[in-house]
Amino acid sequence: MDLSGRTVLVTGASSGLGRGIADLVAQLGGRVILVARDPVRLEATRAALAGGPHVVEAFDLSNPDGIPVWIRELATRHGVLHGLVHSAGILTTKPLRMQSASDWELAMRINVSAGAALAKGFRQRGVNAGAGSIVFLSSVMGLVGQPGQVLYSATKGALVAMTRSMALELAREAIRVNCVAPAVVMTGMSEELQKNVSPEQFAQITAQHPLGLGRVEDVANAVAFLLADSARWITGITLTVDGGYTAQ
Ligand SMILES: NC(=O)c1ccc[n+]([C@@H]2O[C@H](COP(=O)([O-])OP(=O)(O)OC[C@H]3O[C@@H](n4cnc5c(N)ncnc54)[C@H](OP(=O)(O)O)[C@@H]3O)[C@@H](O)[C@H]2O)c1
């Protein structure tokens, strides 16, 4: 896996999986455009990356309409993009009876619509390098169910479905589109999950991972594989990275 000379935009790069993905892209020789809302956390991530020059671009992805124009501006300022990873996302763990329309609106915007708008921006002529690789962060919750995850599952399943059609639509533009579906990896998001369930429930979730909970680098390795030419003949797939969670 080699990403030398490649520029990769990573959303959610200030934390958890996005941060780990940015770190590995940099280790593999790539230049990273780090995106999330908090510039301080983004800068802390950037400062720890190998190589460079990496770029911090603080942006709120909750308004997808503005994303394609913003990406064009990024390409004008920083040069063409070779890869795009949409790792920014929110987890809403709530029973169906407590979900509101605004919970749905926000989660769909950040997890799904922003992903589509990022891809729309990326595919514009002059924005990508004439070819490229897009990777969406789905979840095993997009493949199998869990009480309390109705909304989150809907958003993550949408990414899996969107990936297939987008891969077919963008193949003629030499853009590959894939998804990675992790099970639980300890990050800020899974700490949030841990807070929202009882210790017994979290122990049960942990026990559902035959190889134990994952590490950030387990997911970053899969994403880097899909970004690099190692996956040049792979498009439209969802690569499950779950320590055996969905094998049961
Ligand atoms: N961790 C797991 O166990 C796990 C398992 C399966 C799938 N996933 C998926 O993997 C992805 C990353 O998860 P994670 O664990 O790394 O989560 P995390 O630690 O909570 O990080 C989420 C990232 O998204 C950014 N973000 C949130 N809202 C945003 C917005 N409106 N605009 C721009 N950026 C925003 C956050 O930065 P700011 O707050 O600064 O904006 C942060 O960088 C998510 O899509 C998640 O669904 C995670």
XYZ file of C-alpha atoms and ligand atoms in Angstrom:
296
model
C 0.000 0.000 0.000
C 1.550 3.240 -1.156
C -0.091 6.652 -1.179
C 2.968 8.736 -2.129
C 2.007 11.830 -4.069
C -1.702 11.352 -3.287
C -3.887 13.961 -1.595
C -6.692 12.502 0.496
C -9.526 14.459 2.115
C -10.538 12.810 5.405
C -13.662 13.971 7.249
C -13.886 13.319 10.978
C -10.090 13.597 11.032
C -10.014 15.200 14.484
C -11.023 12.045 16.347
C -11.187 8.269 16.500
C -11.204 6.408 13.213
C -10.807 9.520 11.028
C -7.751 10.514 13.015
C -6.265 7.017 12.680
C -6.982 7.003 8.942
C -5.289 10.410 8.530
C -2.310 9.068 10.450
C -1.941 5.983 8.239
C -2.448 7.926 4.978
C 0.395 10.220 6.083
C 2.602 7.249 7.043
C 2.013 5.806 3.562
C 3.307 9.025 1.967
C 0.013 10.776 1.296
C -0.955 14.369 2.013
C -4.081 14.771 4.127
C -6.742 17.480 4.100
C -8.181 17.152 7.602
C -11.852 18.074 8.003
C -14.157 18.358 11.048
C -15.693 21.276 12.941
C -13.173 21.853 15.729
C -9.993 23.530 14.380
C -8.081 22.973 17.630
C -8.524 19.187 17.568
C -7.784 19.128 13.831
C -4.566 21.063 14.384
C -3.553 18.624 17.146
C -4.061 15.749 14.693
C -2.158 17.529 11.924
C 0.789 18.270 14.217
C 1.183 14.549 14.958
C 1.169 13.372 11.311
C 4.235 12.162 9.442
C 5.347 13.941 6.245
C 3.213 16.698 4.805
C 2.413 19.465 4.215
C -1.005 18.450 5.569
C -3.855 20.920 5.666
C -6.540 21.699 8.252
C -9.944 22.749 6.890
C -12.554 23.232 9.621
C -16.024 22.765 8.118
C -19.478 21.841 9.407
C -20.842 19.048 7.211
C -24.395 19.425 8.507
C -25.332 21.612 5.535
C -24.701 19.316 2.534
C -25.805 21.934 -0.023
C -22.626 23.953 0.506
C -20.237 20.990 0.206
C -19.606 20.681 -3.580
C -18.692 24.384 -3.958
C -16.444 24.192 -0.885
C -14.625 21.135 -2.312
C -13.990 22.971 -5.580
C -12.436 25.814 -3.577
C -10.274 23.294 -1.686
C -8.964 21.864 -4.958
C -8.178 25.381 -6.204
C -6.222 26.116 -3.029
C -4.542 22.748 -2.405
C -4.479 20.968 -5.783
C -6.430 17.995 -7.117
C -7.640 15.222 -4.822
C -6.899 11.515 -5.249
C -8.992 10.155 -2.409
C -11.914 10.974 -0.159
C -12.830 9.298 3.153
C -16.087 10.196 4.894
C -15.489 9.186 8.505
C -17.393 12.043 10.174
C -20.576 10.686 11.644
C -22.876 10.768 14.624
C -24.316 7.932 16.673
C -27.845 8.310 18.029
C -28.569 5.449 20.442
C -32.263 5.819 21.340
C -35.290 3.562 21.316
C -37.706 4.245 18.480
C -40.293 5.717 20.866
C -37.887 8.534 21.834
C -36.724 9.486 18.340
C -37.758 12.848 16.906
C -37.923 14.074 13.326
C -34.992 16.382 14.076
C -32.885 13.389 15.293
C -33.520 11.785 11.889
C -32.853 14.984 9.976
C -29.465 15.595 11.643
C -28.188 12.003 11.462
C -29.238 11.607 7.829
C -27.572 14.909 6.945
C -24.172 14.162 8.489
C -23.939 10.407 7.988
C -25.546 10.114 4.537
C -26.324 13.364 2.675
C -22.912 14.857 3.487
C -21.298 11.683 2.068
C -23.250 12.029 -1.174
C -22.454 15.753 -1.386
C -18.749 15.071 -0.766
C -18.758 12.538 -3.617
C -20.636 15.014 -5.824
C -17.949 17.591 -5.096
C -15.099 15.102 -5.580
C -16.307 13.946 -9.021
C -16.267 17.454 -10.513
C -13.800 17.967 -13.353
C -10.661 19.645 -12.039
C -11.328 18.541 -8.455
C -10.091 14.946 -8.721
C -6.944 13.796 -10.477
C -8.843 12.176 -13.390
C -9.358 9.087 -11.213
C -9.858 8.478 -7.539
C -11.064 6.402 -4.628
C -13.926 7.214 -2.263
C -14.397 5.319 1.016
C -17.450 5.690 3.265
C -17.449 4.609 6.914
C -20.548 2.481 7.393
C -20.929 0.109 10.359
C -21.993 -3.450 11.110
C -25.190 -1.680 12.247
C -25.867 -1.116 8.535
C -25.759 -4.895 7.992
C -27.334 -6.402 11.120
C -29.681 -5.064 13.795
C -29.497 -4.034 17.436
C -32.210 -2.545 19.691
C -31.733 1.211 20.104
C -29.934 1.544 16.767
C -32.908 1.995 14.394
C -31.819 5.446 13.255
C -28.069 4.760 13.176
C -28.683 1.497 11.261
C -30.813 3.355 8.722
C -28.004 5.838 8.034
C -25.289 3.187 7.848
C -27.379 0.872 5.648
C -28.007 3.817 3.339
C -24.243 4.177 2.851
C -23.924 0.495 1.884
C -26.711 0.829 -0.701
C -25.465 4.202 -1.951
C -21.963 2.793 -2.447
C -23.159 0.218 -5.010
C -25.068 2.648 -7.229
C -22.416 5.331 -6.910
C -19.689 2.840 -7.854
C -21.571 1.995 -11.066
C -22.262 5.632 -11.874
C -18.685 6.827 -11.292
C -16.805 3.848 -12.802
C -16.728 5.582 -16.201
C -14.954 8.484 -14.486
C -12.366 6.029 -13.060
C -13.562 6.768 -9.527
C -13.888 3.712 -7.262
C -16.422 3.845 -4.428
C -16.321 1.467 -1.452
C -17.489 1.207 2.123
C -15.936 -0.152 5.307
C -18.252 -1.569 7.974
C -16.532 -1.812 11.356
C -17.903 -3.300 14.561
C -16.990 -1.645 17.864
C -13.603 0.067 18.089
C -12.853 2.124 21.206
C -13.116 5.814 20.178
C -15.074 8.836 21.430
C -18.150 7.436 19.653
C -18.015 4.011 21.298
C -17.369 5.661 24.684
C -20.654 7.482 24.046
C -22.308 4.114 23.315
C -20.840 2.727 26.536
C -22.404 5.645 28.478
C -25.823 4.984 26.942
C -26.068 1.292 27.828
C -25.706 -0.553 31.129
C -22.335 -2.182 32.028
C -23.998 -5.594 31.496
C -25.191 -4.557 28.026
C -21.722 -3.280 27.100
C -20.145 -6.522 28.340
C -22.645 -8.369 26.149
C -21.732 -6.213 23.126
C -18.031 -6.878 23.783
C -18.687 -10.625 24.018
C -20.340 -10.505 20.569
C -16.888 -9.798 19.048
C -15.145 -13.205 18.762
C -11.755 -11.485 18.286
C -12.505 -8.816 20.922
C -13.097 -5.114 20.260
C -11.156 -3.575 17.391
C -8.335 -1.061 17.301
C -8.370 2.115 15.235
C -5.534 0.791 13.055
C -7.589 -2.329 12.142
C -10.065 -0.044 10.376
C -7.428 2.384 9.052
C -5.609 -0.518 7.345
C -8.804 -1.511 5.491
C -9.458 2.075 4.401
C -5.872 2.569 3.189
C -6.094 -0.695 1.218
C -9.231 0.599 -0.544
C -7.679 4.033 -1.191
C -4.475 2.673 -2.701
C -3.835 0.908 -6.002
C -3.889 -2.359 -4.014
C -7.671 -2.150 -4.592
C -7.545 -0.938 -8.211
C -10.074 -3.616 -9.312
C -12.414 -3.252 -6.341
C -15.470 -1.025 -6.422
C -18.988 -1.099 -4.979
C -18.120 -3.339 -2.024
C -18.581 -3.094 1.712
C -15.559 -4.500 3.509
C -16.612 -5.770 6.924
C -13.928 -5.260 9.599
C -15.562 -6.619 12.714
C -13.561 -9.267 14.623
C -16.172 -11.832 13.593
C -19.243 -9.871 14.803
C -21.334 -10.627 11.701
C -20.031 -14.184 11.229
C -22.408 -15.447 13.918
N -15.995 3.712 16.715
C -16.697 2.660 16.344
O -16.790 1.675 17.059
C -17.372 2.660 14.992
C -17.925 1.450 14.555
C -18.549 1.406 13.318
C -18.612 2.553 12.531
N -18.080 3.713 12.970
C -18.174 4.886 12.099
O -16.884 5.405 11.882
C -16.940 6.819 11.756
C -15.978 7.446 12.748
O -16.361 7.074 14.056
P -15.465 7.493 15.319
O -15.617 6.409 16.301
O -14.133 7.916 14.860
O -16.307 8.762 15.862
P -15.817 10.005 16.719
O -14.583 9.699 17.485
O -17.040 10.440 17.462
O -15.466 11.097 15.605
C -16.468 11.692 14.837
C -15.827 12.749 13.964
O -16.852 13.376 13.176
C -16.694 14.787 13.244
N -17.989 15.409 13.057
C -19.130 15.183 13.750
N -20.100 16.004 13.324
C -19.572 16.749 12.319
C -20.076 17.787 11.479
N -21.341 18.256 11.607
N -19.269 18.341 10.563
C -17.980 17.922 10.443
N -17.444 16.939 11.200
C -18.233 16.378 12.149
C -16.110 15.023 14.660
O -15.381 16.234 14.793
P -16.017 17.632 15.320
O -16.855 17.284 16.522
O -14.858 18.512 15.611
O -16.820 18.157 14.187
C -15.134 13.851 14.750
O -13.922 14.178 14.111
C -18.399 7.217 11.982
O -19.022 7.410 10.738
C -18.975 6.013 12.699
O -20.353 5.896 12.458
C -17.453 3.806 14.196
